[in-house]
XYZ file of C-alpha atoms in Angstrom:
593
model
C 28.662 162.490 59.662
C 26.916 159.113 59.108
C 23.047 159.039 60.067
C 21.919 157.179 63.110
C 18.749 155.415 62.901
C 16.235 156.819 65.175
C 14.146 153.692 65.904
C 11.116 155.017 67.135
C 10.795 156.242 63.403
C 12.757 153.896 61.292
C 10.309 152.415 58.931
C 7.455 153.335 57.366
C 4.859 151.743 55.108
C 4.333 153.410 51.187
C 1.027 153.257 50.749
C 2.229 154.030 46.338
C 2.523 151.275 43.619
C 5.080 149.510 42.793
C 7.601 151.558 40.178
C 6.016 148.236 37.556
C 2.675 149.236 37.736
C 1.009 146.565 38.973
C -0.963 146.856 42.120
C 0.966 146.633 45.995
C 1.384 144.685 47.806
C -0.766 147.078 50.610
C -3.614 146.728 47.937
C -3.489 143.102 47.555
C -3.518 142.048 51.599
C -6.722 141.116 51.514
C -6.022 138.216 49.018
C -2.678 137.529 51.188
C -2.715 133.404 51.859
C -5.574 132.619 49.314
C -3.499 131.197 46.341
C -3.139 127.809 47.851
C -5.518 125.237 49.308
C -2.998 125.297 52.335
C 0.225 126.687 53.667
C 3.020 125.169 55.895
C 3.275 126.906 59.491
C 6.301 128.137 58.356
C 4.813 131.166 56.688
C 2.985 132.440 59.854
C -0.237 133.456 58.498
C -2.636 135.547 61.053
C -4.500 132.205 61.683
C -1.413 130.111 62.609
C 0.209 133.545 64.495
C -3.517 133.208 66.252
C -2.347 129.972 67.936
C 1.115 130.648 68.859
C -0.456 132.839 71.827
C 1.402 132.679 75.483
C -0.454 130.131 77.482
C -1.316 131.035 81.031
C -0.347 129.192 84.411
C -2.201 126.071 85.143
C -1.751 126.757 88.787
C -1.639 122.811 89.572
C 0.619 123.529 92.630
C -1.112 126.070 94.116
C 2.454 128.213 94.317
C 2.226 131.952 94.706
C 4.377 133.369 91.597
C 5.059 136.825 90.294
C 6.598 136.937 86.931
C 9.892 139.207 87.360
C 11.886 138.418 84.044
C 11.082 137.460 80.604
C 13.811 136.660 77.552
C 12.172 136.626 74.636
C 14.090 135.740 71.445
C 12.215 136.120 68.030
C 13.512 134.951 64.558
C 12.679 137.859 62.465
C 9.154 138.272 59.696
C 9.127 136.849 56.204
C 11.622 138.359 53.783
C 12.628 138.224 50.208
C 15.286 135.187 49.862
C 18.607 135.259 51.454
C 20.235 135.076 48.105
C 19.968 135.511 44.150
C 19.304 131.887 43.743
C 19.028 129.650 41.050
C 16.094 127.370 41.837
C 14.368 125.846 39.557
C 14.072 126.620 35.534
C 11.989 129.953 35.390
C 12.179 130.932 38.971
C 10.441 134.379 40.018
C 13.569 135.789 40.897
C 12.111 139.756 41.131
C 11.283 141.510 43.968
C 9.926 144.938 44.617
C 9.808 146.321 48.236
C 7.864 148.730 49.860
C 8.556 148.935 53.048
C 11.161 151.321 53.840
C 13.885 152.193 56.167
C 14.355 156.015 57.832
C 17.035 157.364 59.053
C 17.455 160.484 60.662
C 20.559 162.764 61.852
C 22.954 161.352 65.312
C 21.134 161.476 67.961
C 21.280 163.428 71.085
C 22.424 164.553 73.902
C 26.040 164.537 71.863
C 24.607 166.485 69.050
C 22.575 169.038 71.058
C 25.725 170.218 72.662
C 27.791 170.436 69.645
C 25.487 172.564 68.123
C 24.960 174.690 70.533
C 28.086 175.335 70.970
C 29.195 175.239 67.699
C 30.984 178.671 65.722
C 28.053 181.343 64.634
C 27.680 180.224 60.934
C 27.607 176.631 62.079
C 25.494 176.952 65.227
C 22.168 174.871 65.350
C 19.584 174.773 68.085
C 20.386 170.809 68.378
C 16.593 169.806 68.736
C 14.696 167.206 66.992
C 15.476 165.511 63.991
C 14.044 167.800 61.713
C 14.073 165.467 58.833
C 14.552 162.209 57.567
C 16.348 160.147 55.243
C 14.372 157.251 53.002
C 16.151 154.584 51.799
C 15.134 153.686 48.354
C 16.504 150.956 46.445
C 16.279 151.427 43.114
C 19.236 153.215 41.684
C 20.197 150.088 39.664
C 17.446 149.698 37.350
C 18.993 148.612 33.561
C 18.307 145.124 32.841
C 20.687 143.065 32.739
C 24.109 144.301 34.020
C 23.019 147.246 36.230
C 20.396 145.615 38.600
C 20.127 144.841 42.383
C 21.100 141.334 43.252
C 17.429 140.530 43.468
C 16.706 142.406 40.219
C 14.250 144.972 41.760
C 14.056 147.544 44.600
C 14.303 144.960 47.093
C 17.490 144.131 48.915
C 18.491 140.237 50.118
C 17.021 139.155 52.478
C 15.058 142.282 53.291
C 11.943 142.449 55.765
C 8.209 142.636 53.438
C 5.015 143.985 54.533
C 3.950 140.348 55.354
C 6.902 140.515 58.380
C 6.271 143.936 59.055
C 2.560 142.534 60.351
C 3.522 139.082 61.737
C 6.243 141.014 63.937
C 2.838 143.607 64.770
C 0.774 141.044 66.173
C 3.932 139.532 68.122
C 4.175 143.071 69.468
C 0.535 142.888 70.520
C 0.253 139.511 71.885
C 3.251 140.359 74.299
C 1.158 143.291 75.269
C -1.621 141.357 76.321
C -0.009 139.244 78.118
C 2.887 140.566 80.277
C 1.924 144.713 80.082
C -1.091 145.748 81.783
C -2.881 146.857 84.935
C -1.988 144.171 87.848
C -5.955 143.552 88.726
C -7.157 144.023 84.832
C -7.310 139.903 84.158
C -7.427 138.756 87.862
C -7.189 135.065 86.826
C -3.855 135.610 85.262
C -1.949 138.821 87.383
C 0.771 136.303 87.678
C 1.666 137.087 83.790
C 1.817 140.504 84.483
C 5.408 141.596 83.967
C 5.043 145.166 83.263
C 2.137 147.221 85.965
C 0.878 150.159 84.190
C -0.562 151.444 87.853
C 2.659 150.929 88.952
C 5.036 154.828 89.248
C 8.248 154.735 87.927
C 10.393 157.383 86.652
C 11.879 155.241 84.154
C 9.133 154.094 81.400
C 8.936 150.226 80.251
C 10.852 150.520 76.832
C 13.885 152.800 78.011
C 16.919 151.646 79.439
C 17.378 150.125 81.942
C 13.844 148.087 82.059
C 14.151 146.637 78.113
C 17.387 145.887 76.677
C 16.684 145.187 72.806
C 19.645 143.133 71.094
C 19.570 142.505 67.491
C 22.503 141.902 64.771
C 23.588 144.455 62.269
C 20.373 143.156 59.659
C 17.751 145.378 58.046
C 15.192 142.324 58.829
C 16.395 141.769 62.369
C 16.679 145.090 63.485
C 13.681 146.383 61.831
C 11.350 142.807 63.248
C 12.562 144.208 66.617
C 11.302 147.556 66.495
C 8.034 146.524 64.893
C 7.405 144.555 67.457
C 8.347 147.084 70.255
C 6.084 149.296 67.990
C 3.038 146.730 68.344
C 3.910 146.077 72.151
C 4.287 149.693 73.830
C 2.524 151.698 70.483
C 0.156 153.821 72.807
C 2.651 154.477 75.430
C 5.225 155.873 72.618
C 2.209 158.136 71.364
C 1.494 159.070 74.684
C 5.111 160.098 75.219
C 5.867 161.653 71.929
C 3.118 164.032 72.514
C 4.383 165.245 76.088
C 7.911 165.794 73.801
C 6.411 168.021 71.175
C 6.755 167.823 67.748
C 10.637 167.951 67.973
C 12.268 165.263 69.563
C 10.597 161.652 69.256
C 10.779 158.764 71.921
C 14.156 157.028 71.044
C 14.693 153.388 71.735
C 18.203 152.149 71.764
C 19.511 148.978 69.846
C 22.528 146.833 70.873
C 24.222 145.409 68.245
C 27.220 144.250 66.820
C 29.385 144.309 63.338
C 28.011 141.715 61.436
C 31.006 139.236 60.677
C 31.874 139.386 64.011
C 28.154 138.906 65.358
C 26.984 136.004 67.626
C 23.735 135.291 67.139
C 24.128 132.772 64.740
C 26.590 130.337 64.322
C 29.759 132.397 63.390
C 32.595 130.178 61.831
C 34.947 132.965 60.851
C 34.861 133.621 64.639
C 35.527 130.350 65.907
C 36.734 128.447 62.967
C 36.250 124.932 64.957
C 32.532 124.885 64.194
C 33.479 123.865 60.757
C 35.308 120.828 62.294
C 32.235 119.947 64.506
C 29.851 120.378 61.411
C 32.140 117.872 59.178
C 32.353 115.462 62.317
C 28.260 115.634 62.052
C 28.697 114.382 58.307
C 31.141 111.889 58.434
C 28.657 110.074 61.546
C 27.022 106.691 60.058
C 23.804 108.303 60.599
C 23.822 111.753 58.384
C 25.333 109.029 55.504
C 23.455 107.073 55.536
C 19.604 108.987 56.095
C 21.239 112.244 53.890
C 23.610 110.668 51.264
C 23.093 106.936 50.472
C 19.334 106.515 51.166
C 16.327 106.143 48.540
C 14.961 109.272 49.582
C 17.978 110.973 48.592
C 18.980 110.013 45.501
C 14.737 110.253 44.570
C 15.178 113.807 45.453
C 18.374 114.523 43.709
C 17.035 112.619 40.128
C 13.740 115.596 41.328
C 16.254 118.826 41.486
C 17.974 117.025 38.025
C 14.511 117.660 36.611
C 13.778 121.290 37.767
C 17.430 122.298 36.547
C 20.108 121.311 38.798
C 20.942 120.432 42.280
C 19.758 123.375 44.608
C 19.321 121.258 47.752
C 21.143 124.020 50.376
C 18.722 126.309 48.678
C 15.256 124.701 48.370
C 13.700 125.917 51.393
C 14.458 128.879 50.999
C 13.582 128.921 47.135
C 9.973 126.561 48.650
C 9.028 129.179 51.462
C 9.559 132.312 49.882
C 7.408 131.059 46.995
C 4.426 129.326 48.668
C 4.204 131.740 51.937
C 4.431 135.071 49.232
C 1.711 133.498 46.721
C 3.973 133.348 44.036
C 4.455 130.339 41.057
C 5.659 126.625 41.956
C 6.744 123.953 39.340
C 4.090 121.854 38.810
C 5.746 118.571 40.529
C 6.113 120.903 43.876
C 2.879 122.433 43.847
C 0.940 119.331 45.985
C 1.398 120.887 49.497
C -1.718 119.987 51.320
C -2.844 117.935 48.918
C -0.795 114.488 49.293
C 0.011 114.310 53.252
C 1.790 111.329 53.077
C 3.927 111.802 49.590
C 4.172 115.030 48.647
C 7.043 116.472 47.088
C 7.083 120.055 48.685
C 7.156 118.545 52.349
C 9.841 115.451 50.824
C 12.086 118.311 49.349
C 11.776 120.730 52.265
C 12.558 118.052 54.768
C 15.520 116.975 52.216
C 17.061 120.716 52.267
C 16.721 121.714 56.353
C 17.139 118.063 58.171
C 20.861 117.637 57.458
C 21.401 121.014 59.392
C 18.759 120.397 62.442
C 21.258 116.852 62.491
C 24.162 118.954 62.978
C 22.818 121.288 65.381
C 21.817 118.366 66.887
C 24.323 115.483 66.810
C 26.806 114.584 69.824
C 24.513 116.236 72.406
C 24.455 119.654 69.871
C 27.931 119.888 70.583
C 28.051 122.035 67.747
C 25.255 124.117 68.893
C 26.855 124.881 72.503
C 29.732 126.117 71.070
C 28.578 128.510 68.863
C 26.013 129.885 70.940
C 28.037 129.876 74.694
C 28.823 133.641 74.458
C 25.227 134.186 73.685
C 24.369 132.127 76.840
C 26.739 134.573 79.059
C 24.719 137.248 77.381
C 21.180 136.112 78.291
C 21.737 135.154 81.629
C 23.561 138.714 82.519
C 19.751 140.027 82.257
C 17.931 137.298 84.139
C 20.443 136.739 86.879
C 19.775 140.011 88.656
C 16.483 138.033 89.753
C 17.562 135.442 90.801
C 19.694 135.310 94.392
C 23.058 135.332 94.336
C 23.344 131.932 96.901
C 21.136 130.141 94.055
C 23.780 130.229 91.173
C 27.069 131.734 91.908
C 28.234 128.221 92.540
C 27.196 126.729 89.303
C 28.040 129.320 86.991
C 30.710 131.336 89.142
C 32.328 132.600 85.157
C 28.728 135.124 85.485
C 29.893 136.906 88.442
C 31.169 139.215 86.612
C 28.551 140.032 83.661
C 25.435 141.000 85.763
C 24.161 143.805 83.661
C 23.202 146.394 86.886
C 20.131 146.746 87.147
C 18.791 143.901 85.653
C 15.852 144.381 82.802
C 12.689 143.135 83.128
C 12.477 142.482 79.830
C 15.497 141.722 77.344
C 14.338 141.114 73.552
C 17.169 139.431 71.015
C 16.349 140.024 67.328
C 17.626 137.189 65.411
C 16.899 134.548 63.138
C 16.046 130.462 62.666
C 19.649 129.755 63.287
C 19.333 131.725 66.459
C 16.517 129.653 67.812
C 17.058 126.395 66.809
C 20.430 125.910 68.258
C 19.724 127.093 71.290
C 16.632 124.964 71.640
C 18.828 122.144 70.830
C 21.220 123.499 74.323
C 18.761 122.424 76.179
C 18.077 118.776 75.937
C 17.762 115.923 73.684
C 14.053 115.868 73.945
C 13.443 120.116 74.131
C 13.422 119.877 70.123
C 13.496 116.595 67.819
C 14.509 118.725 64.780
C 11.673 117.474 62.360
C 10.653 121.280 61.553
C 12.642 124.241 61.128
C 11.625 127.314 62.726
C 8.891 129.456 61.203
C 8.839 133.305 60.267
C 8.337 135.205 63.780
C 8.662 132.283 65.435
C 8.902 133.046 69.347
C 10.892 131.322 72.330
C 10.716 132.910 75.360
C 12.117 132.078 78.962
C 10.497 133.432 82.056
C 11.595 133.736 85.649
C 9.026 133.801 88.275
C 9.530 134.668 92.066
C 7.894 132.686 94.619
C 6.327 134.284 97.137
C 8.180 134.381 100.685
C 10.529 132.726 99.670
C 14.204 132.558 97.772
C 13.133 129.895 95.337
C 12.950 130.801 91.308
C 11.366 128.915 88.705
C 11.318 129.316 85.091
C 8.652 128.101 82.371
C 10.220 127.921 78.634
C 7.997 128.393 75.722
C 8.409 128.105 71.630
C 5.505 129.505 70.020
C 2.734 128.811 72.275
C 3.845 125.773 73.560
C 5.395 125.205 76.970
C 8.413 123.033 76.752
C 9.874 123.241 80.330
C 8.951 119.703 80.870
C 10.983 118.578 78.386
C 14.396 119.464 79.949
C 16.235 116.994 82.222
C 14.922 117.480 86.004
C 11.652 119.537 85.141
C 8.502 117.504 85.006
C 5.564 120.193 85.504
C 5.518 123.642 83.196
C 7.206 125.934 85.998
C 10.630 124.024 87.304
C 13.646 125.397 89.475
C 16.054 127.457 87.957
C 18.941 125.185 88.906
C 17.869 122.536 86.390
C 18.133 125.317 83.746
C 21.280 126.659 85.191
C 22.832 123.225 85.732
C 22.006 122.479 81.713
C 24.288 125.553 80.581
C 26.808 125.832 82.658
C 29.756 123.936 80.984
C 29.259 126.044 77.610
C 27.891 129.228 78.649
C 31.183 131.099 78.610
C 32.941 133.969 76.079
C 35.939 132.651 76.121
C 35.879 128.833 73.924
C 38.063 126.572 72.314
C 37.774 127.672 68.722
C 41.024 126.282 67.296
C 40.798 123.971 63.885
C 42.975 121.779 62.309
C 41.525 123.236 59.236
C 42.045 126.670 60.340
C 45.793 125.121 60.765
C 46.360 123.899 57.368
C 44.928 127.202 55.624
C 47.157 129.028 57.755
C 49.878 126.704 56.451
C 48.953 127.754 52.576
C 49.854 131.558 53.580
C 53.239 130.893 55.152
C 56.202 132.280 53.438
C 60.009 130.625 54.054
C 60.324 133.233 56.685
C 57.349 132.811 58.298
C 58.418 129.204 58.786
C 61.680 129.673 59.964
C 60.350 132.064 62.599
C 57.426 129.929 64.223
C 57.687 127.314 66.463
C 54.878 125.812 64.690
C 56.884 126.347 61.790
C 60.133 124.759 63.150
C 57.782 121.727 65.123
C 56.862 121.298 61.283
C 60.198 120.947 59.592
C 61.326 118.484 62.635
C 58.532 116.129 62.041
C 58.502 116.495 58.168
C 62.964 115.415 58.234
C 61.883 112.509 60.399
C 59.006 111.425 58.282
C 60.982 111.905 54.820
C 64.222 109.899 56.340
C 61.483 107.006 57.378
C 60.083 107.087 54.129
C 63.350 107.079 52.616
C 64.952 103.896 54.239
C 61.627 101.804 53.816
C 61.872 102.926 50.362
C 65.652 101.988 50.483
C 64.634 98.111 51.965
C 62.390 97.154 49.329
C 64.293 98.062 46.457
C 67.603 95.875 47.949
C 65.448 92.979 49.245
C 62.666 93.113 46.521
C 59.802 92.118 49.291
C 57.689 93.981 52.593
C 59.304 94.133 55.456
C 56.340 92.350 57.198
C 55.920 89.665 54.506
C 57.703 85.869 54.882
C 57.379 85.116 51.150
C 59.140 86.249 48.708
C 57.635 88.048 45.670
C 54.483 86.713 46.907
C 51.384 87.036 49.158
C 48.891 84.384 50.011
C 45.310 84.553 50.903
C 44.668 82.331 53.840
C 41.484 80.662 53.448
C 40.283 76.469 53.571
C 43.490 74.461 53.649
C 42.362 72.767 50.190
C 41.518 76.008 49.130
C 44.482 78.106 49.222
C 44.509 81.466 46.933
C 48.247 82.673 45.920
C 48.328 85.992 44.348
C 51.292 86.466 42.759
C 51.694 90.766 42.113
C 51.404 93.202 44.834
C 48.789 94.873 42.618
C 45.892 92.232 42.834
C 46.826 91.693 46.330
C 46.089 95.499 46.889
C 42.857 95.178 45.230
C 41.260 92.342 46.854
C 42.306 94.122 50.288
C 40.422 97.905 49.479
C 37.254 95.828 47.850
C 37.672 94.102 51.431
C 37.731 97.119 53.349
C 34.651 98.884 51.199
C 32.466 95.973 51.977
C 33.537 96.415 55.239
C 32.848 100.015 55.044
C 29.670 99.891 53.515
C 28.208 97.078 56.035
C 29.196 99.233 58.895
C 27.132 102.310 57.112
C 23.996 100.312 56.530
């Protein structure tokens, strides 16, 4: 039977060297962040983690709040790159892990049972794990042929050490903030979402106080459980000694195949995205600030130069080199050291903008379609806080998904293209989309209850900054719930409009005679095709009797109406066919500029 993860237990940190040789990466932390004069925030280094903290209440309005609800949605630590890419000439495309993944036997209560109730020879006493499975790899190791994809023991996109301990201190900032003794900070009990003092017979990180959602990634799932690990570390101790040696706490993960996943933007699943994406590049705009300006075709002759054009790859080839202290090309190694004109910054900004555009563009139309379901799905955790009389009439589709009872605290595992997009849901001015979301990067959403009364507020934040002012109808950092509700309401449904004309045409490729003949598509098609091919045929017919247009009152020839002493007459249908598309280009290109 396959292995379960057990995720109280599922990674652990090798303390060994690397298989090379050289010194690990545990060994070299304390030079972690010291190989360049500076680093962009998106590598989360402790000092920039140190100022991504949860801000407390201002208490401007005197209101009496108590924080009932929090939805926190991380992007997961720093990894190795998404892909085996090319880069530039000489990239350091080898990676050794050593952070590993455990997994241990299926978990109970199923398994107890069945082996205690199993035949004689088979019979087990069903209790604990009793051991665990590493996951090492590194059974590819023969240069060139036989090698992992990242030509070392590390898998694509994998979590490192350095997420492992930005995901820690997430863990532990959330701690200090919403989990602790109601009375311990008494100018900021209003943040306290979690009473230690307070008896329950369910404890914080079991079901049905935390619901933990992540997709079906080694980074995602394993940033999650870190930072459960660095948020509720002692009380997991504390519990797994009152177990015994046996059985270990067990936190549950809800999650998802990953094709079919959405928390990113999931085009096999509703193909339309693809339409709404190409709709973002045809706009005037993205042509001309991403295909027909200076900057681009500077940066293009730059990526000739370093060995071809990697532009839907440069960030990702930029951060994992600067933010792991690894090589860069000379002509990209001036971060921090030209603010104005650097290439690093110019290249980064060249690779990420065109998609923050897109999330963006048409009131992120693209962004609240692909991220509705995931909507339905947040909001079944926080509207068991909120009274039913407040919503039900503007989002009457989420009468039915209240998850009973509600958690107090739901975590989604994720990644930048979780984030972003649904910071782009929420307003024209929540996010600009002049900087892409950093490793462990943080967005939370609170509810709090005011006291004696039915009213809920909510206070959004994205890494240490509150941004609740920003949305349409909120002017102070705690604002009604309505406005929030109001914002999501049209897209925050499971079932969408997902159908492409794209999606259409490829479907067309695949048809066979039969297939045809048996659709009404099919038929619709065959109609509309005789009609268009008799059309074609009698226009086709006309001009070869009558030698001329049908439209045109000369014969042979066409004239170019201009000055009445100046009269142009262009005597082949050719040249008169050319004058008219250098016409329309001109056109073209003045309405692009």
């Amino acid at each position: 039977m396959r292995p379960t993860p057990t995720f109280s237990s599922l990674s652990v940190l090798l303390l060994t060297a690397c298989s090379t040789g050289n010194a690990s990466e545990f060994e070299k932390m304390s030079d972690w962040y010291k190989k360049y004069p500076s680093y962009p925030e998106y590598c989360s280094t402790p000092q920039q983690l140190a100022n991504r903290k949860i801000p407390t209440l201002k208490k401007s309005n005197n209101i009496q709040t108590s924080l009932v609800h929090v939805t926190a949605i991380i992007r997961h630590g720093a990894r190795t790159p998404w892909n085996n890419h090319t880069c530039w000439e000489n990239w350091q495309n080898h990676w050794d892990c050593e952070l590993k993944t455990l997994t241990a036997p299926p978990a109970q209560p199923e398994i107890l049972q069945l082996e205690k109730n199993a035949t004689e020879d088979m019979k087990l006493d069903g209790e604990g794990a009793f051991f665990l499975f590493e996951k090492n790899y590194d059974a590819l190791m023969d240069a060139p042929q036989l090698m992992n994809l990242l030509n070392g023991t590390c898998q694509k996109g994998q979590l490192l050490l350095r997420g492992y301990v930005q995901e820690l201190s997430n863990g532990k900032m959330l701690r200090s903030t919403y989990v602790k003794e109601r009375g311990e900070n008494k100018d900021n009990h209003d943040l306290v979402l979690i009473d230690l003092n307070e008896d329950n017979d369910v404890r914080p990180y079991e079901e049905p106080r935390l619901y933990y959602r992540a997709d079906d990634d080694q980074r995602t799932i394993m940033s999650g459980q870190v930072l459960l690990r660095g948020l509720f570390g002692d009380l997991l101790l504390q519990h797994s000694q009152e177990l015994g040696t046996q059985v270990d706490p067990t936190i549950s993960v809800h999650t998802a195949d990953r094709v079919q996943d959405i928390l990113a933007a999931n085009e096999d699943v509703c193909p339309r995205l693809n339409d709404l994406f190409e709709e973002a590049k045809k706009s005037p705009e993205y042509i001309k600030r991403f295909v027909k300006s200076k900057e681009s075709k500077d940066l293009n002759k730059l990526m000739d130069t370093l060995g071809g054009d990697f532009r839907d790859q440069a960030e990702d080839c930029l951060m994992t080199t600067i933010c792991n202290d690894r090589d860069l090309p000379d002509v990209l190694d001036d971060y921090g050291r030209d603010e104005e004109n650097n290439y690093f910054d110019r290249l980064d900004q060249y690779s990420f903008r065109p998609w923050t555009y897109a999330m963006k563009h048409n009131d992120a139309a693209h962004s609240k379609l692909a991220f509705g379901p995931l909507w339905v799905e947040m909001l079944s955790n926080m509207l068991g806080f909120v009274p039913k009389s407040t919503w039900s009439s503007i989002l009457p589709q989420m009468v039915s998904e209240l998850r009973s009872p509600a958690p107090q605290l739901a975590l989604f595992s994720g990644h930048d293209t979780t984030i972003l997009p649904i910071l782009a849901t929420l307003g024209e001015n929540v996010w600009d989309g002049a900087q892409w979301a950093p490793y462990a990067s943080l967005l939370s959403i609170e509810i709090h209850a005011v006291e004696a009364s039915n009213q809920r507020l909510f206070r959004l934040i994205y890494n240490g900054k509150v941004l609740t002012d920003k949305m349409k109808g909120c002017d102070d950092e705690l604002c009604d719930v309505i406005h929030l509700f109001n914002r999501v309401s049209d897209f925050a449904v499971k079932q969408r409009d997902c159908g492409s004309s794209q999606s259409f045409l490829a479907e067309i490729e695949t048809w066979t005679v039969g297939d045809v003949l048996s659709s009404k598509k099919g038929l619709g098609l065959i109609l509309i095709f005789t009609i268009f091919s008799g059309g074609l045929g009698a226009f086709a017919t006309y001009v070869s009797l009558t030698r001329r247009l049908p439209c045109s009152r000369s014969k042979g020839n066409f004239k170019k109406v201009g000055n009445e002493d100046n009269i142009e007459v262009i005597s082949s249908y050719g040249a008169a066919d050319t004058v008219m598309r250098n016409n329309d280009l001109k056109l073209e290109e003045n309405t692009i500029i």
